[in-house]
Short mmCIF file of C-alpha atoms in Angstrom, two decimals:
data_model
loop_
_atom_site.label_atom_id
_atom_site.label_comp_id
_atom_site.label_asym_id
_atom_site.label_seq_id
_atom_site.Cartn_x
_atom_site.Cartn_y
_atom_site.Cartn_z
CA UNK A 1 103.08 -76.03 65.39
CA UNK A 2 102.81 -77.22 68.98
CA UNK A 3 102.44 -74.12 71.19
CA UNK A 4 102.20 -73.92 74.99
CA UNK A 5 100.87 -70.74 76.63
CA UNK A 6 101.50 -70.29 80.35
CA UNK A 7 99.06 -67.82 81.91
CA UNK A 8 95.36 -67.64 81.09
CA UNK A 9 94.85 -63.90 81.66
CA UNK A 10 93.91 -61.31 79.03
CA UNK A 11 97.13 -61.74 77.00
CA UNK A 12 97.13 -65.54 77.25
CA UNK A 13 93.50 -65.84 76.19
CA UNK A 14 93.98 -63.34 73.32
CA UNK A 15 96.94 -65.39 72.05
CA UNK A 16 94.95 -68.61 72.37
CA UNK A 17 92.08 -67.11 70.37
CA UNK A 18 94.31 -66.14 67.43
CA UNK A 19 96.68 -69.13 67.43
CA UNK A 20 94.19 -71.99 67.92
CA UNK A 21 92.96 -71.78 64.30
CA UNK A 22 96.40 -72.62 62.88
CA UNK A 23 98.22 -74.52 65.64
CA UNK A 24 97.82 -77.08 68.43
CA UNK A 25 97.63 -74.86 71.53
CA UNK A 26 97.84 -75.88 75.19
CA UNK A 27 97.15 -73.35 77.96
CA UNK A 28 98.41 -73.79 81.54
CA UNK A 29 97.08 -71.81 84.51
CA UNK A 30 96.60 -72.40 88.23
CA UNK A 31 93.03 -71.09 88.00
CA UNK A 32 90.44 -73.72 87.06
CA UNK A 33 87.96 -70.92 86.27
CA UNK A 34 90.31 -69.34 83.70
CA UNK A 35 91.15 -72.68 82.08
CA UNK A 36 87.47 -73.68 81.82
CA UNK A 37 86.63 -70.31 80.24
CA UNK A 38 89.41 -70.58 77.63
CA UNK A 39 88.65 -74.23 76.79
CA UNK A 40 84.95 -73.43 76.37
CA UNK A 41 85.66 -70.43 74.12
CA UNK A 42 88.51 -71.77 71.95
CA UNK A 43 89.73 -75.00 70.42
CA UNK A 44 92.64 -75.51 72.85
CA UNK A 45 93.78 -78.02 75.46
CA UNK A 46 93.71 -76.68 79.02
CA UNK A 47 95.74 -77.84 82.02
CA UNK A 48 95.14 -76.65 85.59
CA UNK A 49 98.50 -76.64 87.36
CA UNK A 50 101.77 -74.97 88.29
CA UNK A 51 103.91 -74.18 85.25
CA UNK A 52 107.08 -74.59 87.36
CA UNK A 53 106.40 -78.30 87.94
CA UNK A 54 108.01 -80.61 85.40
CA UNK A 55 105.13 -83.09 85.52
CA UNK A 56 102.71 -80.32 84.46
CA UNK A 57 105.00 -79.25 81.60
CA UNK A 58 105.46 -82.90 80.66
CA UNK A 59 101.67 -83.36 80.46
CA UNK A 60 101.51 -80.26 78.23
CA UNK A 61 104.12 -81.79 75.88
CA UNK A 62 107.06 -79.44 76.52
CA UNK A 63 109.44 -81.92 74.87
CA UNK A 64 107.56 -81.57 71.54
CA UNK A 65 106.81 -77.85 71.92
CA UNK A 66 107.81 -75.54 69.03
CA UNK A 67 107.07 -72.30 70.92
CA UNK A 68 106.64 -71.89 74.68
CA UNK A 69 105.04 -68.55 75.69
CA UNK A 70 105.05 -67.45 79.36
CA UNK A 71 102.72 -64.53 80.09
CA UNK A 72 101.78 -64.91 83.77
CA UNK A 73 101.65 -61.83 86.01
CA UNK A 74 105.07 -62.69 87.52
CA UNK A 75 108.33 -61.88 85.67
CA UNK A 76 110.24 -64.44 87.71
CA UNK A 77 107.73 -67.23 87.01
CA UNK A 78 107.83 -66.41 83.28
CA UNK A 79 111.63 -66.54 83.16
CA UNK A 80 111.96 -69.68 85.28
CA UNK A 81 109.23 -71.58 83.41
CA UNK A 82 111.02 -70.75 80.12
CA UNK A 83 114.31 -72.11 81.52
CA UNK A 84 112.62 -75.34 82.67
CA UNK A 85 110.80 -75.73 79.32
CA UNK A 86 114.09 -75.14 77.48
CA UNK A 87 115.75 -77.92 79.52
CA UNK A 88 112.80 -80.16 78.58
CA UNK A 89 113.63 -79.55 74.87
CA UNK A 90 111.10 -76.81 73.98
CA UNK A 91 112.55 -75.20 70.84
CA UNK A 92 111.72 -71.49 71.28
CA UNK A 93 110.76 -69.71 74.51
CA UNK A 94 109.14 -66.27 74.93
CA UNK A 95 108.85 -64.53 78.32
CA UNK A 96 106.84 -61.44 79.19
CA UNK A 97 109.04 -59.36 81.52
CA UNK A 98 107.82 -56.01 82.87
CA UNK A 99 110.26 -54.93 85.58
CA UNK A 100 112.78 -52.24 84.49
CA UNK A 101 115.35 -54.13 86.61
CA UNK A 102 115.59 -56.74 83.87
CA UNK A 103 116.14 -54.20 81.06
CA UNK A 104 119.93 -54.46 81.11
CA UNK A 105 119.90 -58.26 81.27
CA UNK A 106 117.87 -58.98 78.14
CA UNK A 107 120.90 -59.83 75.98
CA UNK A 108 122.31 -62.12 78.71
CA UNK A 109 119.00 -63.94 79.07
CA UNK A 110 118.71 -64.43 75.33
CA UNK A 111 122.30 -65.49 74.63
CA UNK A 112 123.26 -67.29 77.85
CA UNK A 113 119.94 -68.68 79.07
CA UNK A 114 118.43 -69.45 75.66
CA UNK A 115 115.21 -67.43 76.03
CA UNK A 116 114.40 -66.55 72.41
CA UNK A 117 112.41 -63.39 73.04
CA UNK A 118 111.74 -61.08 75.99
CA UNK A 119 108.62 -58.90 75.68
CA UNK A 120 108.25 -55.81 77.86
CA UNK A 121 104.69 -54.49 77.29
CA UNK A 122 105.29 -51.26 79.22
CA UNK A 123 108.47 -50.36 77.32
CA UNK A 124 106.82 -51.22 73.99
CA UNK A 125 103.73 -49.16 74.87
CA UNK A 126 106.01 -46.21 75.73
CA UNK A 127 107.69 -46.63 72.33
CA UNK A 128 104.33 -46.48 70.56
CA UNK A 129 103.25 -43.37 72.51
CA UNK A 130 106.58 -41.62 71.82
CA UNK A 131 106.17 -42.41 68.12
CA UNK A 132 102.68 -40.85 68.10
CA UNK A 133 103.91 -37.75 69.95
CA UNK A 134 106.74 -37.36 67.43
CA UNK A 135 104.00 -36.90 64.77
CA UNK A 136 101.17 -35.08 66.59
CA UNK A 137 98.89 -35.23 63.54
CA UNK A 138 99.02 -39.04 63.55
CA UNK A 139 96.55 -41.15 65.52
CA UNK A 140 98.71 -44.24 65.19
CA UNK A 141 101.86 -45.37 63.36
CA UNK A 142 102.94 -48.96 62.60
CA UNK A 143 106.17 -50.10 60.94
CA UNK A 144 106.91 -52.82 58.38
CA UNK A 145 109.96 -54.23 56.60
CA UNK A 146 112.25 -53.66 59.61
CA UNK A 147 111.22 -50.01 59.91
CA UNK A 148 111.58 -49.08 56.21
CA UNK A 149 107.81 -48.60 55.71
CA UNK A 150 105.50 -46.55 57.96
CA UNK A 151 101.73 -47.05 58.04
CA UNK A 152 100.11 -43.99 59.61
CA UNK A 153 96.51 -43.33 60.63
CA UNK A 154 95.43 -39.67 60.32
CA UNK A 155 92.15 -37.85 60.78
CA UNK A 156 91.39 -35.22 58.10
CA UNK A 157 90.30 -31.97 59.72
CA UNK A 158 88.13 -29.24 58.24
CA UNK A 159 90.27 -26.87 56.18
CA UNK A 160 93.05 -29.42 55.66
CA UNK A 161 94.67 -29.45 52.22
CA UNK A 162 93.47 -33.08 52.02
CA UNK A 163 89.80 -32.12 52.46
CA UNK A 164 87.72 -32.59 49.28
CA UNK A 165 90.67 -33.97 47.28
CA UNK A 166 90.40 -36.92 44.87
CA UNK A 167 93.15 -39.50 45.34
CA UNK A 168 94.27 -39.08 41.71
CA UNK A 169 95.18 -35.45 42.53
CA UNK A 170 96.98 -36.26 45.78
CA UNK A 171 100.51 -37.02 44.57
CA UNK A 172 100.45 -33.97 42.26
CA UNK A 173 99.32 -31.74 45.10
CA UNK A 174 101.83 -33.08 47.66
CA UNK A 175 104.64 -34.04 45.24
CA UNK A 176 105.40 -37.03 47.45
CA UNK A 177 105.37 -40.79 46.97
CA UNK A 178 102.62 -41.72 49.44
CA UNK A 179 99.67 -44.08 49.10
CA UNK A 180 96.25 -43.87 50.78
CA UNK A 181 95.48 -47.53 51.50
CA UNK A 182 92.20 -47.37 53.39
CA UNK A 183 89.64 -44.81 54.53
CA UNK A 184 87.34 -45.06 57.52
CA UNK A 185 84.21 -42.93 57.13
CA UNK A 186 81.81 -43.37 60.03
CA UNK A 187 81.47 -47.11 60.61
CA UNK A 188 82.51 -48.01 57.05
CA UNK A 189 86.05 -48.95 56.01
CA UNK A 190 86.86 -48.89 52.27
CA UNK A 191 89.87 -49.61 50.08
CA UNK A 192 89.61 -46.52 47.84
CA UNK A 193 90.21 -46.20 44.10
CA UNK A 194 91.65 -43.16 42.34
CA UNK A 195 88.31 -41.38 42.01
CA UNK A 196 87.62 -41.53 45.76
CA UNK A 197 87.28 -38.04 47.30
CA UNK A 198 88.60 -37.47 50.81
CA UNK A 199 86.38 -35.54 53.24
CA UNK A 200 86.88 -33.82 56.60
CA UNK A 201 86.28 -36.34 59.39
CA UNK A 202 87.71 -39.27 57.41
CA UNK A 203 90.39 -41.38 59.06
CA UNK A 204 92.95 -42.38 56.44
CA UNK A 205 95.59 -45.11 56.57
CA UNK A 206 98.60 -44.31 54.40
CA UNK A 207 102.01 -45.82 53.64
CA UNK A 208 105.28 -44.05 52.85
CA UNK A 209 108.97 -44.27 53.62
CA UNK A 210 110.02 -42.77 56.95
CA UNK A 211 111.52 -39.69 55.23
CA UNK A 212 108.44 -39.15 53.03
CA UNK A 213 106.19 -39.54 56.07
CA UNK A 214 108.04 -36.65 57.76
CA UNK A 215 107.68 -34.54 54.58
CA UNK A 216 103.99 -35.49 54.36
CA UNK A 217 103.27 -34.17 57.85
CA UNK A 218 105.10 -30.96 57.02
CA UNK A 219 103.05 -30.62 53.81
CA UNK A 220 99.65 -31.07 55.45
CA UNK A 221 100.41 -28.75 58.34
CA UNK A 222 101.72 -25.25 57.67
CA UNK A 223 102.15 -24.95 61.42
CA UNK A 224 104.16 -28.21 61.65
CA UNK A 225 106.96 -26.69 63.73
CA UNK A 226 104.50 -25.00 66.06
CA UNK A 227 102.51 -28.23 66.44
CA UNK A 228 105.57 -30.24 67.47
CA UNK A 229 105.14 -31.47 71.04
CA UNK A 230 107.44 -29.46 73.31
CA UNK A 231 105.73 -30.20 76.64
CA UNK A 232 103.82 -33.24 77.91
CA UNK A 233 101.98 -34.16 81.11
CA UNK A 234 101.74 -37.83 82.08
CA UNK A 235 98.89 -38.62 84.47
CA UNK A 236 100.10 -41.78 86.21
CA UNK A 237 103.70 -42.65 87.02
CA UNK A 238 103.67 -46.42 86.57
CA UNK A 239 106.05 -48.44 84.41
CA UNK A 240 104.73 -47.06 81.10
CA UNK A 241 105.09 -43.52 82.46
CA UNK A 242 108.66 -44.19 83.60
CA UNK A 243 109.78 -45.53 80.20
CA UNK A 244 107.88 -42.80 78.32
CA UNK A 245 109.38 -39.98 80.41
CA UNK A 246 112.87 -41.27 79.57
CA UNK A 247 112.12 -41.34 75.83
CA UNK A 248 110.44 -37.93 75.77
CA UNK A 249 113.40 -36.32 77.55
CA UNK A 250 115.68 -37.75 74.85
CA UNK A 251 113.37 -36.12 72.26
CA UNK A 252 113.83 -32.75 74.02
CA UNK A 253 110.27 -32.68 75.42
CA UNK A 254 109.61 -31.02 78.79
CA UNK A 255 107.90 -33.68 80.93
CA UNK A 256 105.72 -33.47 84.05
CA UNK A 257 104.39 -36.60 85.82
CA UNK A 258 101.41 -36.46 88.22
CA UNK A 259 101.36 -39.53 90.50
CA UNK A 260 99.15 -40.20 93.54
CA UNK A 261 101.51 -42.62 95.35
CA UNK A 262 104.11 -40.72 97.39
CA UNK A 263 106.67 -43.56 97.48
CA UNK A 264 106.42 -43.96 93.72
CA UNK A 265 106.99 -40.18 93.34
CA UNK A 266 110.20 -40.42 95.36
CA UNK A 267 111.35 -43.37 93.27
CA UNK A 268 110.62 -41.55 89.99
CA UNK A 269 112.39 -38.39 91.22
CA UNK A 270 115.53 -40.42 91.96
CA UNK A 271 115.52 -42.29 88.66
CA UNK A 272 114.47 -39.57 86.20
CA UNK A 273 116.62 -36.53 85.52
CA UNK A 274 115.05 -33.23 84.43
CA UNK A 275 111.51 -34.55 84.89
CA UNK A 276 109.06 -32.72 87.17
CA UNK A 277 107.26 -35.23 89.44
CA UNK A 278 104.15 -33.99 91.28
CA UNK A 279 102.61 -35.91 94.18
CA UNK A 280 98.89 -35.33 93.63
CA UNK A 281 95.65 -36.95 92.50
CA UNK A 282 95.67 -36.63 88.70
CA UNK A 283 91.90 -37.24 88.58
CA UNK A 284 91.19 -34.06 90.60
CA UNK A 285 90.06 -31.31 88.22
CA UNK A 286 91.32 -28.58 90.57
CA UNK A 287 94.78 -30.18 90.65
CA UNK A 288 94.83 -30.35 86.85
CA UNK A 289 94.02 -26.63 86.61
CA UNK A 290 96.51 -25.75 89.36
CA UNK A 291 99.30 -27.65 87.57
CA UNK A 292 98.30 -26.01 84.25
CA UNK A 293 97.91 -29.41 82.64
CA UNK A 294 95.69 -28.02 79.88
CA UNK A 295 98.49 -25.67 78.75
CA UNK A 296 100.67 -28.64 77.75
CA UNK A 297 101.09 -29.64 74.09
CA UNK A 298 100.22 -33.25 74.96
CA UNK A 299 98.50 -35.14 77.79
CA UNK A 300 98.96 -38.89 78.23
CA UNK A 301 96.59 -40.69 80.63
CA UNK A 302 98.31 -43.68 82.21
CA UNK A 303 96.43 -44.56 85.40
CA UNK A 304 95.67 -48.21 86.14
CA UNK A 305 91.93 -47.76 85.47
CA UNK A 306 90.75 -47.63 81.84
CA UNK A 307 87.59 -45.64 82.60
CA UNK A 308 89.63 -43.00 84.46
CA UNK A 309 91.98 -42.68 81.49
CA UNK A 310 89.10 -42.23 79.04
CA UNK A 311 87.37 -39.57 81.19
CA UNK A 312 90.64 -37.69 81.82
CA UNK A 313 91.40 -37.72 78.09
CA UNK A 314 87.95 -36.34 77.25
CA UNK A 315 88.49 -33.63 79.88
CA UNK A 316 91.86 -32.70 78.37
CA UNK A 317 90.35 -32.60 74.83
CA UNK A 318 87.47 -30.42 75.99
CA UNK A 319 89.93 -28.01 77.61
CA UNK A 320 91.85 -27.52 74.37
CA UNK A 321 94.83 -29.88 74.66
CA UNK A 322 96.09 -30.42 71.09
CA UNK A 323 97.31 -34.04 71.46
CA UNK A 324 95.83 -36.60 73.86
CA UNK A 325 96.94 -40.25 74.21
CA UNK A 326 94.91 -42.74 76.24
CA UNK A 327 96.08 -46.06 77.68
CA UNK A 328 93.28 -48.65 77.51
CA UNK A 329 93.69 -52.37 78.12
CA UNK A 330 90.17 -53.79 77.90
CA UNK A 331 89.30 -54.57 74.30
CA UNK A 332 85.57 -53.96 74.93
CA UNK A 333 86.34 -50.36 75.93
CA UNK A 334 88.64 -49.83 72.94
CA UNK A 335 85.66 -50.36 70.65
CA UNK A 336 83.93 -47.34 72.24
CA UNK A 337 86.75 -44.92 71.51
CA UNK A 338 85.56 -43.99 68.00
CA UNK A 339 82.20 -42.82 69.30
CA UNK A 340 83.95 -40.79 72.02
CA UNK A 341 86.21 -39.05 69.47
CA UNK A 342 89.47 -39.79 71.28
CA UNK A 343 92.75 -39.30 69.43
CA UNK A 344 95.25 -42.08 70.03
CA UNK A 345 94.54 -45.24 72.00
CA UNK A 346 97.42 -47.42 73.20
CA UNK A 347 96.95 -50.93 74.62
CA UNK A 348 100.06 -52.52 76.22
CA UNK A 349 98.33 -55.90 76.16
CA UNK A 350 97.40 -55.52 72.48
CA UNK A 351 100.97 -54.52 71.60
CA UNK A 352 102.31 -57.56 73.48
CA UNK A 353 99.94 -59.92 71.66
CA UNK A 354 100.93 -58.44 68.26
CA UNK A 355 104.64 -58.70 69.00
CA UNK A 356 104.40 -62.34 70.07
CA UNK A 357 102.23 -63.18 67.05
CA UNK A 358 104.84 -61.65 64.74
CA UNK A 359 107.49 -63.92 66.26
CA UNK A 360 105.24 -66.97 65.85
CA UNK A 361 104.59 -66.07 62.20
CA UNK A 362 108.30 -65.65 61.57
CA UNK A 363 108.82 -69.23 62.80
CA UNK A 364 105.96 -70.41 60.58
CA UNK A 365 107.87 -69.19 57.53
CA UNK A 366 110.12 -72.23 57.65
CA UNK A 367 106.95 -74.29 57.24
CA UNK A 368 105.96 -72.40 54.10
CA UNK A 369 103.82 -69.59 55.50
CA UNK A 370 105.19 -66.27 54.24
CA UNK A 371 103.38 -63.82 56.58
CA UNK A 372 105.97 -61.94 58.64
CA UNK A 373 103.91 -59.10 60.15
CA UNK A 374 100.20 -58.58 60.69
CA UNK A 375 98.38 -55.64 62.27
CA UNK A 376 94.64 -55.56 62.88
CA UNK A 377 93.28 -52.02 62.69
CA UNK A 378 89.97 -50.15 63.09
CA UNK A 379 88.57 -52.60 65.65
CA UNK A 380 89.64 -55.58 63.52
CA UNK A 381 87.86 -54.30 60.37
CA UNK A 382 91.17 -53.86 58.52
CA UNK A 383 94.32 -55.98 58.24
CA UNK A 384 97.77 -54.82 57.15
CA UNK A 385 99.90 -57.86 56.31
CA UNK A 386 103.55 -58.12 55.32
CA UNK A 387 104.51 -61.06 53.08
CA UNK A 388 107.96 -62.13 51.92
CA UNK A 389 108.21 -63.78 48.47
CA UNK A 390 110.60 -66.68 49.07
CA UNK A 391 110.38 -68.49 45.71
CA UNK A 392 109.22 -67.97 42.14
CA UNK A 393 105.43 -68.00 41.72
CA UNK A 394 103.03 -67.33 38.83
CA UNK A 395 102.60 -63.68 39.89
CA UNK A 396 106.36 -62.95 40.06
CA UNK A 397 107.69 -60.72 37.26
CA UNK A 398 104.19 -59.83 35.99
CA UNK A 399 103.23 -56.10 35.87
CA UNK A 400 100.67 -55.40 38.59
CA UNK A 401 98.23 -53.95 36.03
CA UNK A 402 97.99 -57.44 34.48
CA UNK A 403 97.23 -59.14 37.81
CA UNK A 404 93.65 -59.16 39.10
CA UNK A 405 93.35 -58.53 42.83
CA UNK A 406 90.39 -59.79 44.81
CA UNK A 407 88.00 -57.08 46.03
CA UNK A 408 88.85 -55.22 49.23
CA UNK A 409 92.62 -55.57 48.71
CA UNK A 410 95.43 -53.10 47.95
CA UNK A 411 99.17 -53.69 47.57
CA UNK A 412 100.45 -50.81 49.71
CA UNK A 413 104.23 -51.08 49.30
CA UNK A 414 107.09 -53.24 48.02
CA UNK A 415 110.51 -53.28 49.69
CA UNK A 416 113.32 -54.59 47.47
CA UNK A 417 116.65 -54.58 49.29
CA UNK A 418 116.94 -51.04 50.67
CA UNK A 419 114.53 -49.59 48.09
CA UNK A 420 110.92 -48.77 48.95
CA UNK A 421 108.51 -48.89 45.99
CA UNK A 422 105.02 -47.35 46.23
CA UNK A 423 103.51 -49.66 43.59
CA UNK A 424 102.11 -48.53 40.27
CA UNK A 425 100.69 -50.52 37.34
CA UNK A 426 104.03 -51.23 35.64
CA UNK A 427 105.81 -52.45 38.81
CA UNK A 428 106.39 -56.19 39.27
CA UNK A 429 106.78 -58.40 42.32
CA UNK A 430 110.14 -60.20 42.56
CA UNK A 431 111.61 -63.02 44.66
CA UNK A 432 112.82 -61.76 48.11
CA UNK A 433 110.52 -58.71 48.00
CA UNK A 434 108.70 -57.71 51.19
CA UNK A 435 105.13 -56.84 50.20
CA UNK A 436 102.65 -54.98 52.44
CA UNK A 437 98.99 -55.70 51.66
CA UNK A 438 96.04 -53.81 53.20
CA UNK A 439 92.68 -55.57 53.14
CA UNK A 440 89.19 -55.51 54.60
CA UNK A 441 89.15 -59.33 54.33
CA UNK A 442 90.52 -61.74 56.94
CA UNK A 443 92.64 -64.86 57.12
CA UNK A 444 95.22 -64.56 54.30
CA UNK A 445 98.18 -66.88 54.88
CA UNK A 446 99.89 -66.68 51.50
CA UNK A 447 100.37 -63.88 48.98
CA UNK A 448 98.85 -65.98 46.17
CA UNK A 449 95.49 -65.80 47.99
CA UNK A 450 95.09 -62.06 47.23
CA UNK A 451 94.88 -62.68 43.48
CA UNK A 452 91.60 -63.58 41.77
#
């Protein structure tokens, strides 16, 4: 496809990196330095210019553009550039919009102005954090098949009922239909077989239906009700903090926000009901003790500086906080988090990139590609991919035990209509199934490629 990306910052360059292998990508930015860097690093066309000028969009080929993606730092520029590109015959337009003021206008912009997709990274990051706090034992949770399948990442602790258990014994012990898809042990990531024995310290990736995931967490934690997050402290009252506080209040969680900017504190106090807003420096250890931050069930570090968030999270962990979530945007720092033993890492930029990529892949389906969702996990060592079987193939209707999968691959779940199937040897793939595959390999574009 012909894709135009407006904005050569972290999100724009991350999108260019992933999309340039499969599509013709053009990047527009006012900064010559950013354009030169992206063109040197990736196989894309770069244009230095203003994305609101029709001659610049014309040079980029807006009239032939399949997907126009606006991810500059300005909401207004992103919206307006999409409207201009749409008038110039671009087929689908995506705008990154961060201001809460636009929240209530998303439907209008989509239906009346023709912007195909509005991405709010702060709202989406808040969603991800709320999901993790709903299941305190989980490090991360992703969803497939329109929310019917959950993929959860969990660390096995010493004394857990999962410690020293072979996978063949797991379903008997838990009496639940769950599947362990991948295990991270140290730096190694493996797709386990039935004889694999889980150990304390392992990070496991497992799939189950939403209801079975809830039962699973209750099974592995006798103190599930006690572990439920009832109070949370958010250090940083920016846009992610605002959206998260709203969602946590709806979950019945008692919320306290510590924010250094006095004007922002006043704004949050006016807009958030039943949320305690403290004007103070959340990086001051004395303030944290005075506000009894370490007594909270969860601490979420949301300042604008990644290093501050990491250090504050380590401080909270060392002072006994049960659940800690850290906002980190720089991918280089995210790779350090395993060595620092941090719980849950959330990247608004990474979430935005994934969401846009899912939309692009959905549009590819009409061209024969059947990938609808793709998540990269464990610092890109693992991929979880959702395929949709759109027509009859050689592997359709054949019991899975008769199909030979390539190494490093596991079929994690099959969704057929409203039914979720955790696959076993006698199950078959059928036309219109959604199939989730977990693999340590990279670059699958079609389900047939997983078979040997």
